mmCIF file of C-alpha atoms (C1' of nucleotides) in Angstrom:
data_model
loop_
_atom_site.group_PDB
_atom_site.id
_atom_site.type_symbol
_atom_site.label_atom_id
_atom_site.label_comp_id
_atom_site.label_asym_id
_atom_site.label_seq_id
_atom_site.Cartn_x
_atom_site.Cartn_y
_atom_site.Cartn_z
ATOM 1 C CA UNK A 1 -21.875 4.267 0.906
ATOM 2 C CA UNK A 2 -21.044 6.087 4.219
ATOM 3 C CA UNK A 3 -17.412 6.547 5.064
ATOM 4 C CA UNK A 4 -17.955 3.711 8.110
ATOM 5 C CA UNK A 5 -19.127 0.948 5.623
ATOM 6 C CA UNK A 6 -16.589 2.109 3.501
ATOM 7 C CA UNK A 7 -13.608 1.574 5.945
ATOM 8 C CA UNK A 8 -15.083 -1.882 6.961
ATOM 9 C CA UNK A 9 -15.305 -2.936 3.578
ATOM 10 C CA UNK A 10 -11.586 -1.793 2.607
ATOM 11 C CA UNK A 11 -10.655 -3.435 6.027
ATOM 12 C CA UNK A 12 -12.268 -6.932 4.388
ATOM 13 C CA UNK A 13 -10.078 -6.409 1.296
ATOM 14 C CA UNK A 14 -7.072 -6.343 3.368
ATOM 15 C CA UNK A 15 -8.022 -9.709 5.265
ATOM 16 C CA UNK A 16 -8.648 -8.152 8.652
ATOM 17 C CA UNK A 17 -10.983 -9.460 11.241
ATOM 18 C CA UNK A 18 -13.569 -6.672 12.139
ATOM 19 C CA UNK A 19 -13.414 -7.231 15.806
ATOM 20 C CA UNK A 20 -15.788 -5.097 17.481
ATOM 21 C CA UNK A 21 -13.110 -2.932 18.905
ATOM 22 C CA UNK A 22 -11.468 -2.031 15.202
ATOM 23 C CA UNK A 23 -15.160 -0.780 14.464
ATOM 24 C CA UNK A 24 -15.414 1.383 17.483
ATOM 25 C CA UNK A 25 -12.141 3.027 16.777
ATOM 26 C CA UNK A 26 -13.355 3.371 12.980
ATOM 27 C CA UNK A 27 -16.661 4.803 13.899
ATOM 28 C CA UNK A 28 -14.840 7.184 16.424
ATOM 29 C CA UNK A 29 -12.680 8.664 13.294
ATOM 30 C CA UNK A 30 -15.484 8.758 11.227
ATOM 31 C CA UNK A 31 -17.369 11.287 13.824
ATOM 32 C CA UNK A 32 -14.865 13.466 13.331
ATOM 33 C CA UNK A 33 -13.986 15.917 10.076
ATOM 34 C CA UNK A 34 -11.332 16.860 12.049
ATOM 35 C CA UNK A 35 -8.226 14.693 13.457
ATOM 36 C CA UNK A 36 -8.584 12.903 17.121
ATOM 37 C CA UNK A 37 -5.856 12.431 19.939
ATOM 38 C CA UNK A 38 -5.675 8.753 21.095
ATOM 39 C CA UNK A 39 -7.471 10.138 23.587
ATOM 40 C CA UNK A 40 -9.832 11.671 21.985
ATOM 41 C CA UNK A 41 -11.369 8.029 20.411
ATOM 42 C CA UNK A 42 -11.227 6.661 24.118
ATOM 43 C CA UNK A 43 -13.409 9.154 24.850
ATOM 44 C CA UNK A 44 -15.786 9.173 22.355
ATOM 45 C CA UNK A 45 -15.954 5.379 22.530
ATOM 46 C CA UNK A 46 -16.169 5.665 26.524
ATOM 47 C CA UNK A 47 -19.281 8.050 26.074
ATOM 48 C CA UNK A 48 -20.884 6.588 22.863
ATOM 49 C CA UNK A 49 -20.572 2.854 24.433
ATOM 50 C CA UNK A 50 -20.417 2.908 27.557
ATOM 51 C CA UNK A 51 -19.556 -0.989 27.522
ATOM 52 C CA UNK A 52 -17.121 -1.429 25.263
ATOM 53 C CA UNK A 53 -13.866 1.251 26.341
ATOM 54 C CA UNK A 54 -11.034 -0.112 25.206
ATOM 55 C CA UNK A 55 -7.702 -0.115 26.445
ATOM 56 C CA UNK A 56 -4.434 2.115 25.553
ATOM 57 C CA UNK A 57 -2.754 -0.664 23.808
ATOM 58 C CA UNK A 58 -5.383 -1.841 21.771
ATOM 59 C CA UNK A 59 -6.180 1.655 20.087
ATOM 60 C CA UNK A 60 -2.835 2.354 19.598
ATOM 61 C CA UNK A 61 -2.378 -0.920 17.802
ATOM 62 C CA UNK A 62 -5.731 -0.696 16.074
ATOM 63 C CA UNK A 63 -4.209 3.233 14.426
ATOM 64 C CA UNK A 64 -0.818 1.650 13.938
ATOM 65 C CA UNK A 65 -2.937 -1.181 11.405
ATOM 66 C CA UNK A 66 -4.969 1.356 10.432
ATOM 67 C CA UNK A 67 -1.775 3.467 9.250
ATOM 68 C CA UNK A 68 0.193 0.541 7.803
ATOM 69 C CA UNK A 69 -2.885 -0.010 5.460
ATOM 70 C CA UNK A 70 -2.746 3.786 4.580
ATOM 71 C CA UNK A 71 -6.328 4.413 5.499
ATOM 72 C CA UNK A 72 -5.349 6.636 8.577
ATOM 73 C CA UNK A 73 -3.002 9.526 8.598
ATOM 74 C CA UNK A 74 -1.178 10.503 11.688
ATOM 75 C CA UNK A 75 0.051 14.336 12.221
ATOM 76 C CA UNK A 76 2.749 15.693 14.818
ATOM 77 C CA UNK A 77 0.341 18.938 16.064
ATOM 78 C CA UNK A 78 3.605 21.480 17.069
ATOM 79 C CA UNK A 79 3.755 19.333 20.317
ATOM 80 C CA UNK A 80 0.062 19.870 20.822
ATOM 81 C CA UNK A 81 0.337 15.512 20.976
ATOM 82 C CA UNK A 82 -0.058 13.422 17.824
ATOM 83 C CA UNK A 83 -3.125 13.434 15.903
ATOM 84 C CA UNK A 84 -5.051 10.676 13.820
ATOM 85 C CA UNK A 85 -7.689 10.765 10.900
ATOM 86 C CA UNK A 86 -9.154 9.167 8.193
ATOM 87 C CA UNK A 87 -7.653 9.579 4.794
ATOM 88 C CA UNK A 88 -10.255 11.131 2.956
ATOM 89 C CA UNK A 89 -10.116 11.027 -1.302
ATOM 90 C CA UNK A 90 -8.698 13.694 -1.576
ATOM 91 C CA UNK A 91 -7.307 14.523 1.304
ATOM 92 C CA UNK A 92 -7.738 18.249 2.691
ATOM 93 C CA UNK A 93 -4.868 19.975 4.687
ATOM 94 C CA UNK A 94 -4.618 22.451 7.431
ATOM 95 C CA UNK A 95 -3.316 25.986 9.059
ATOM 96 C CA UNK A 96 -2.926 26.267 12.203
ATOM 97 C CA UNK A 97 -2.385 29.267 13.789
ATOM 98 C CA UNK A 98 0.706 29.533 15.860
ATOM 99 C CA UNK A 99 -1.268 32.719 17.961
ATOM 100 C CA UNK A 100 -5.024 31.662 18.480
ATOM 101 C CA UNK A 101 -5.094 28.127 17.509
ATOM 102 C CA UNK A 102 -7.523 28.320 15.133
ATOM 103 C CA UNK A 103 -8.224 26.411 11.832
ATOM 104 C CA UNK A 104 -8.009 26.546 8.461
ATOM 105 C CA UNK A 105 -9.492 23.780 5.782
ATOM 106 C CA UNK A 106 -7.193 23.819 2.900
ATOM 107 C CA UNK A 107 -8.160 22.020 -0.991
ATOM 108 C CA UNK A 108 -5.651 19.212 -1.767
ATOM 109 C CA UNK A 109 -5.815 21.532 -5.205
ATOM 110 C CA UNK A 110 -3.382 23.780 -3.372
ATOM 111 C CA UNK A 111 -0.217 21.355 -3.560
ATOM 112 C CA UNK A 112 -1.066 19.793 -6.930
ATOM 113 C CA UNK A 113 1.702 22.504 -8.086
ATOM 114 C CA UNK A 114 4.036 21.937 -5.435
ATOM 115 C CA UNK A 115 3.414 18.003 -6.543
ATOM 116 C CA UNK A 116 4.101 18.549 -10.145
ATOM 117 C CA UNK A 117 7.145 20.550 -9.478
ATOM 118 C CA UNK A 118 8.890 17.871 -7.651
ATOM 119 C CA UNK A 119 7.790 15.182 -9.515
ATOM 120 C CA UNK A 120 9.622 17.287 -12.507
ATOM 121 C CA UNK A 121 12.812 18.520 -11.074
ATOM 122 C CA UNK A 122 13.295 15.359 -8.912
ATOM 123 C CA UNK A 123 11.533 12.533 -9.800
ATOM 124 C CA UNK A 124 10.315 12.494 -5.973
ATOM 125 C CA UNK A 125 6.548 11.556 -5.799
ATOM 126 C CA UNK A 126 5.421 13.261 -2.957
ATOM 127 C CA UNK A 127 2.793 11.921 -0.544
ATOM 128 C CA UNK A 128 0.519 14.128 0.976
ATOM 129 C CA UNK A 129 -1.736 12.824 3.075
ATOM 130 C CA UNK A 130 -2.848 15.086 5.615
ATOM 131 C CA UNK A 131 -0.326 18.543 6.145
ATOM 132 C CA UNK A 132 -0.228 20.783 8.525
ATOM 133 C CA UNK A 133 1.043 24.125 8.094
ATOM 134 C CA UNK A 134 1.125 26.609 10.478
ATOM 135 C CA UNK A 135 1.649 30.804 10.673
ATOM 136 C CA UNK A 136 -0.615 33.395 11.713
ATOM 137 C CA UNK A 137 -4.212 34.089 10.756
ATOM 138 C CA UNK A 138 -5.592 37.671 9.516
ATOM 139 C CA UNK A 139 -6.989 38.075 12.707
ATOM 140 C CA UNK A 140 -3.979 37.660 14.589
ATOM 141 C CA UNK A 141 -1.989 39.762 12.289
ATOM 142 C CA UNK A 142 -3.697 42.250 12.646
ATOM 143 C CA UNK A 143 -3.979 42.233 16.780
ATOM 144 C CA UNK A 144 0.246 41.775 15.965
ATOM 145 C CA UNK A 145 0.190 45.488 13.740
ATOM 146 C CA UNK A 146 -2.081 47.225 16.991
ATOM 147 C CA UNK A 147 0.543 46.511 19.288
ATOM 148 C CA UNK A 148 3.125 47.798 17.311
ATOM 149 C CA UNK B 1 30.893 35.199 9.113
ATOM 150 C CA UNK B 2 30.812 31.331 10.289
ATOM 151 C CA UNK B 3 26.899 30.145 10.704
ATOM 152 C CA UNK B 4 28.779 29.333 14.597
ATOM 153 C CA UNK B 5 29.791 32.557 15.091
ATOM 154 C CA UNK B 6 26.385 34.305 13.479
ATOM 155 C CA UNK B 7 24.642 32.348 16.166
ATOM 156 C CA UNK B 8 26.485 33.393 19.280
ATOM 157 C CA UNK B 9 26.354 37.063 18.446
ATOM 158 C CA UNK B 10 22.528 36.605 17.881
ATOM 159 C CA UNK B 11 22.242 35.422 21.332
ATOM 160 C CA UNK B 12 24.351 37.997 22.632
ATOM 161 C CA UNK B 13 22.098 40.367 21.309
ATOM 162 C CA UNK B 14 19.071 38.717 23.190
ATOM 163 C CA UNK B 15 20.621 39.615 25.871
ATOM 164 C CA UNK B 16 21.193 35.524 26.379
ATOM 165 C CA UNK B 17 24.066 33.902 28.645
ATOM 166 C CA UNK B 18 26.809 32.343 26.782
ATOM 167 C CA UNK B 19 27.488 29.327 28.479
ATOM 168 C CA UNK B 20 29.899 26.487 27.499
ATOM 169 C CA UNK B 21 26.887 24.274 27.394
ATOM 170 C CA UNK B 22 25.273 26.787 24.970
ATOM 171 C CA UNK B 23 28.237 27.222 22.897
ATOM 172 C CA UNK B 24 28.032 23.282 22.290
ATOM 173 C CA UNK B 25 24.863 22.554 21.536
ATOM 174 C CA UNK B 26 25.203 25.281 19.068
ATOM 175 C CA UNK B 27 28.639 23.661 17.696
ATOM 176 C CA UNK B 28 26.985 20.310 17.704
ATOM 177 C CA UNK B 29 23.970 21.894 14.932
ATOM 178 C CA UNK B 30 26.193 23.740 12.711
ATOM 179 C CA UNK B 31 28.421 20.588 12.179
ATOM 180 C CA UNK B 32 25.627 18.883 10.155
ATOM 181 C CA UNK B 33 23.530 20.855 7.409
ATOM 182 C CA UNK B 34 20.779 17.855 8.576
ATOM 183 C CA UNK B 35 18.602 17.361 11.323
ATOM 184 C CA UNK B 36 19.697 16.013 14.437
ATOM 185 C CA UNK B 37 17.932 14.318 17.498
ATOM 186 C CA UNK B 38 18.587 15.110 21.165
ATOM 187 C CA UNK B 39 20.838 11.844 21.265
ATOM 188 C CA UNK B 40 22.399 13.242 18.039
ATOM 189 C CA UNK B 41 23.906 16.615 19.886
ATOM 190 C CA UNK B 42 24.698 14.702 22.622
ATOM 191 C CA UNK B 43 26.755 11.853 20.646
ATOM 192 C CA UNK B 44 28.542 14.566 18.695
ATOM 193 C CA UNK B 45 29.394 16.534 21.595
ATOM 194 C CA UNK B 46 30.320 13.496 23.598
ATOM 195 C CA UNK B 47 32.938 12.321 20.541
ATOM 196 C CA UNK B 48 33.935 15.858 20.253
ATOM 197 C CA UNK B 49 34.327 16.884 23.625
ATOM 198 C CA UNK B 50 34.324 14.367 25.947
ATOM 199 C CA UNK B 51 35.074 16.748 28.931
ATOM 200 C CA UNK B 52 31.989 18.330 28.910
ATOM 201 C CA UNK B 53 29.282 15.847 28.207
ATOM 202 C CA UNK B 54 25.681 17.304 28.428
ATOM 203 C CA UNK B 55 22.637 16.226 30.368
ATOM 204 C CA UNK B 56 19.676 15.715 28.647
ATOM 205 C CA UNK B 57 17.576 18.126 30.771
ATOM 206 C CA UNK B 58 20.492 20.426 29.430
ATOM 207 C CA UNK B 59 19.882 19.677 25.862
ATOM 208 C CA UNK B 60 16.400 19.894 25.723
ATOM 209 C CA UNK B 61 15.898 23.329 27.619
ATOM 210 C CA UNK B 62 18.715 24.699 25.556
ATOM 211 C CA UNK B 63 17.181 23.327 21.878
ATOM 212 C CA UNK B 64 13.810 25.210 23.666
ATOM 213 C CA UNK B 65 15.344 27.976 24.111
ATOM 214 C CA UNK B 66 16.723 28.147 20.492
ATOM 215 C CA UNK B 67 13.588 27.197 19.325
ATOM 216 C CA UNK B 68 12.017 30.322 21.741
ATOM 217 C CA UNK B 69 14.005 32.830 20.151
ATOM 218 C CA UNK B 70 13.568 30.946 16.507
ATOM 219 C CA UNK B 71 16.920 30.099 15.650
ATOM 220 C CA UNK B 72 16.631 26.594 15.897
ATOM 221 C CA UNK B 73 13.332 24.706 14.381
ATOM 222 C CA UNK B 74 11.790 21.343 15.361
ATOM 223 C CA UNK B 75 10.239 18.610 13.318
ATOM 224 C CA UNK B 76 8.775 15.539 13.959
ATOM 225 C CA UNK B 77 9.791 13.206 11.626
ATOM 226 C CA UNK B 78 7.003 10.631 11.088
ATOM 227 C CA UNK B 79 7.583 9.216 13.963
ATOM 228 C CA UNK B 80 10.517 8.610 13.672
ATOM 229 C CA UNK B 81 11.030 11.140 16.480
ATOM 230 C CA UNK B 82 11.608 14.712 16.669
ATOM 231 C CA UNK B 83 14.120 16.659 15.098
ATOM 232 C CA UNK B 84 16.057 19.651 15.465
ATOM 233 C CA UNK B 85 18.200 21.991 12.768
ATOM 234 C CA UNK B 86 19.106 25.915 12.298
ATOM 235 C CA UNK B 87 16.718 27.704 10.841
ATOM 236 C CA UNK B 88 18.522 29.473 7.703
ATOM 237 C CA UNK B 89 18.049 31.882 6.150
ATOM 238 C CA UNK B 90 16.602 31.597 3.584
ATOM 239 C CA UNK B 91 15.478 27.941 4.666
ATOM 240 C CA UNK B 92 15.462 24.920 3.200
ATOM 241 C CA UNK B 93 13.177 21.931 3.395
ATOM 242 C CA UNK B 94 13.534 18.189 2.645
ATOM 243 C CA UNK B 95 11.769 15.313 0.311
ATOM 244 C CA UNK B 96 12.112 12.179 2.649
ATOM 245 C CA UNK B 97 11.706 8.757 0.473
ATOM 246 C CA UNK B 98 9.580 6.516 2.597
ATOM 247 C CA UNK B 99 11.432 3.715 1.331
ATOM 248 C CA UNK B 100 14.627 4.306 0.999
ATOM 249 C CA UNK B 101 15.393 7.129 3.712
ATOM 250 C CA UNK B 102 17.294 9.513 1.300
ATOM 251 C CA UNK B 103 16.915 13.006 1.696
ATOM 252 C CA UNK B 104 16.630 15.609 -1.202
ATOM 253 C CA UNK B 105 17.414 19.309 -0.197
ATOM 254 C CA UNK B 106 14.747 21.886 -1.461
ATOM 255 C CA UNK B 107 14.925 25.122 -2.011
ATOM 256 C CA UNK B 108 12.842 27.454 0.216
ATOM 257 C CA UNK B 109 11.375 29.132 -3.458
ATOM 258 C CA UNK B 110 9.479 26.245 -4.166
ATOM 259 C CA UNK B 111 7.373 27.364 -1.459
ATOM 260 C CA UNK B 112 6.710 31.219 -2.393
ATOM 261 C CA UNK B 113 3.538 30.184 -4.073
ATOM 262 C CA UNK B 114 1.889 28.729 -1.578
ATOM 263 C CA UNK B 115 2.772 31.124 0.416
ATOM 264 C CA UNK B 116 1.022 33.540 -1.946
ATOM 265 C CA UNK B 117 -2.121 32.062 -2.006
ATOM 266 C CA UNK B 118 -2.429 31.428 1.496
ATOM 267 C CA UNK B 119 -1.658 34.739 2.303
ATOM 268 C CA UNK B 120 -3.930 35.796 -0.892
ATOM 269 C CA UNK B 121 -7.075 33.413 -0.195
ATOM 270 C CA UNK B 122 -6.990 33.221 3.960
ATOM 271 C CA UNK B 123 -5.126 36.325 5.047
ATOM 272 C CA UNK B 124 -3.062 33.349 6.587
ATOM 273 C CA UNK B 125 0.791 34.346 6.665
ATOM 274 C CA UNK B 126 2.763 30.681 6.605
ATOM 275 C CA UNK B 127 5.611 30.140 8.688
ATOM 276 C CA UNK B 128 7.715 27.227 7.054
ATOM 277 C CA UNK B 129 11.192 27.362 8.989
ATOM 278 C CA UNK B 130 11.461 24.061 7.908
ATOM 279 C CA UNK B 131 9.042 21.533 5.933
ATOM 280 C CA UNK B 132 9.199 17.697 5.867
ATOM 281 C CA UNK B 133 7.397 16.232 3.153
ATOM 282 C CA UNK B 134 7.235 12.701 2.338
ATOM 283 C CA UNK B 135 7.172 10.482 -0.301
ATOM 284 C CA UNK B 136 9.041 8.207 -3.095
ATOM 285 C CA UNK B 137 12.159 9.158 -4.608
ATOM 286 C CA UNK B 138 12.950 8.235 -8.235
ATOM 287 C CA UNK B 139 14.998 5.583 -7.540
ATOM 288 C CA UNK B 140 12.704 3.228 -5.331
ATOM 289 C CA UNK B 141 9.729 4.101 -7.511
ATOM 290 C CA UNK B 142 11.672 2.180 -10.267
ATOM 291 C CA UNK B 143 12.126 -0.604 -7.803
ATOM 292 C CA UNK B 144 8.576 -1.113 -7.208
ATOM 293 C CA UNK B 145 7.516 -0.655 -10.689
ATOM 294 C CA UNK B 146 9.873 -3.826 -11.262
ATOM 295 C CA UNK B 147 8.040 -5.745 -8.907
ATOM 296 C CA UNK B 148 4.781 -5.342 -10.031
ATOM 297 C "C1'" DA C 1 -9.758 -25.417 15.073
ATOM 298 C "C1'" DT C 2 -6.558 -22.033 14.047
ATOM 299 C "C1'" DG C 3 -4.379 -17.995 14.038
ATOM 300 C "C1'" DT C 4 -5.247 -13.208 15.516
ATOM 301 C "C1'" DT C 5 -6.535 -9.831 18.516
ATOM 302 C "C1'" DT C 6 -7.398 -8.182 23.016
ATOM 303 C "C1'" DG C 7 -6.584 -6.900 27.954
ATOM 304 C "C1'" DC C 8 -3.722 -6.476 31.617
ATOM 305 C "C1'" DA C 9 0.411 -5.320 33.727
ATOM 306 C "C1'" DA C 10 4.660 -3.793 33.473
ATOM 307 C "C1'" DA C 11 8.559 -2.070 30.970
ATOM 308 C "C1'" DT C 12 10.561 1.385 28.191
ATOM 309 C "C1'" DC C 13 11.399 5.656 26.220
ATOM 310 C "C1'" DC C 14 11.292 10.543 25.894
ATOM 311 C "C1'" DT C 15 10.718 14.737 28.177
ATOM 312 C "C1'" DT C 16 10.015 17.742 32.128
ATOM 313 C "C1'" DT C 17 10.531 19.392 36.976
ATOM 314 C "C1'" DG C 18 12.481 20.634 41.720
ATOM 315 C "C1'" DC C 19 16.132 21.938 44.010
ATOM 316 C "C1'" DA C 20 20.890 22.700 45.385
ATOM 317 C "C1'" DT C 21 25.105 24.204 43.274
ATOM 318 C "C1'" DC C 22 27.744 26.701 40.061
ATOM 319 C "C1'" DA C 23 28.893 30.209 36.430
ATOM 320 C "C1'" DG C 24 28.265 34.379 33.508
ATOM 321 C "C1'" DC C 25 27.665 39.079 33.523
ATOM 322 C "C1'" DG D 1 26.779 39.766 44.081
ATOM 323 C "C1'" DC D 2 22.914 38.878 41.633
ATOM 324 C "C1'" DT D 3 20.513 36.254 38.345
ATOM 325 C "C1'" DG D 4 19.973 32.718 35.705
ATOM 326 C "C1'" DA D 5 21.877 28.030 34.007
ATOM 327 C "C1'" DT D 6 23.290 23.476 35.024
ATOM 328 C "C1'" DG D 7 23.346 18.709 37.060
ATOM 329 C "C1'" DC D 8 21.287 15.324 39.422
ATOM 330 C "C1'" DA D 9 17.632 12.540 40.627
ATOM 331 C "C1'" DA D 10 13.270 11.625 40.244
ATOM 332 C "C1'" DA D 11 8.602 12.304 38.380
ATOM 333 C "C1'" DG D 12 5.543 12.278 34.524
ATOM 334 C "C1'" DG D 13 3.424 10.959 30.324
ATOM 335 C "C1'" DA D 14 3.007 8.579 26.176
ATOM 336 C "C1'" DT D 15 3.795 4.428 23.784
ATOM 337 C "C1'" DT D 16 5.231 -0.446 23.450
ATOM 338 C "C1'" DT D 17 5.738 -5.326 24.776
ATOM 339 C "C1'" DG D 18 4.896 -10.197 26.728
ATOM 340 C "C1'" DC D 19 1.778 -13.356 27.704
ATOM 341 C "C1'" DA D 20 -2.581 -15.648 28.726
ATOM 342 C "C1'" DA D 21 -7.431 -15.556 27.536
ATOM 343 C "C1'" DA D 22 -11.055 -14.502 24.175
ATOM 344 C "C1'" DC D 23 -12.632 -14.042 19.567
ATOM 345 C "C1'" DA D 24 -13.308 -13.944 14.260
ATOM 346 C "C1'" DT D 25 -13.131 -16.647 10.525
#
DNA sequence: ATGTTTGCAAATCCTTTGCATCAGC
DNA sequence: GCTGATGCAAAGGATTTGCAAACAT
């Protein structure tokens, strides 16, 4: 089942109405690996249906349901603006780098430690849905060393 | 030497004007091991001081320039809103219960590991001045296994 | 038919900026 | 005295709200 159908049919589950616009901002996250701005799915929306661009409010509202049912993650990018995506099974992190910007794809495998530990020495379940870490990349390290 | 008093001679040594509006803002952090929010440092500086009541524009390009020179780290709580707290050394990070609010200090060694393997697997060196992680604290997680 | 969701407009909140004045070094 | 910081007012941007109309079920 593809990750749109799967959404849809979770969204059923729930008892929400599948208005056109809920699928639009669904099949907007679902283009995406990566997260989206709330910009970002007006635009894709605005280029992939012309007819259909939706207002500010209603995406907003649309990712604020979306979160409540814990199907969408949302992730403060270092003041870069607020960033949405879908909650993938399991759920795969980030570094950022502070210098270039770029990327990294991180294994939800990495914090099964840092899960256990807590869950051990404080009862404290953490939640991880989507992290972002950030610090510098090799690259950038080593453009740091030249300089000095 | 008092965390206030470590701070000011930091500054000095960036070469950094020691205003009285400086001097408060950093008074107004190292009164609370916690985050605090804009309206935090100016509510404790307002009951503290109430001859010298700050501007926000003041607040916010002083807490950037702490933040500049890394003294002072920023972190957006869930939405909630953003947060601001000394950066310690070594730091320390918090477990936030979704439900309840409470707040469990961590230890920054919890973290070496990852650290490690970032550094190990990506040539990515994490910066974690301060991490936020969410979740459910041993408490509520009682409280919702009695509901179900 | 009913209750929900949307669109619009406008309000609100948080944060930043421009500029004249003031203060630290 | 020079340079940079502050205060004020106002702009800017992102997000939220109220209400009437449209839609899913």
């Amino acid at each position: 089942m593809s990750k749109f159908d799967n959404l849809v049919q979770k969204l059923r589950q729930h008892g929400e109405r599948l208005t056109i616009q809920r699928r639009l901002v669904i099949e907007a996250l679902c283009s995406s690996d990566e997260h989206m701005t709330i910009n970002d799915i007006q635009h894709y929306i605005r280029t992939n249906h012309l007819a259909h661009e939706l207002s500010e409010p209603t995406v907003y509202r649309i990712v604020q349901r979306l979160k409540d049912l814990r199907l969408v993650s949302q992730t403060d990018m270092a003041g870069t603006g607020i960033v949405y995506q879908l909650i993938d099974n399991p759920p795969h992190h980030h570094l950022i780098c502070l210098r270039c910007g770029c990327i990294i794809d991180v294994n939800d495998n990495y914090f099964d430690d840092l899960r256990q530990r807590f869950l051990h020495d404080f009862g404290f379940e953490v939640r991880i849905d989507h992290m972002a870490m950030y610090g510098v990349c090799a690259k950038c390290q080593q453009a740091v060393d030249e300089q000095a």
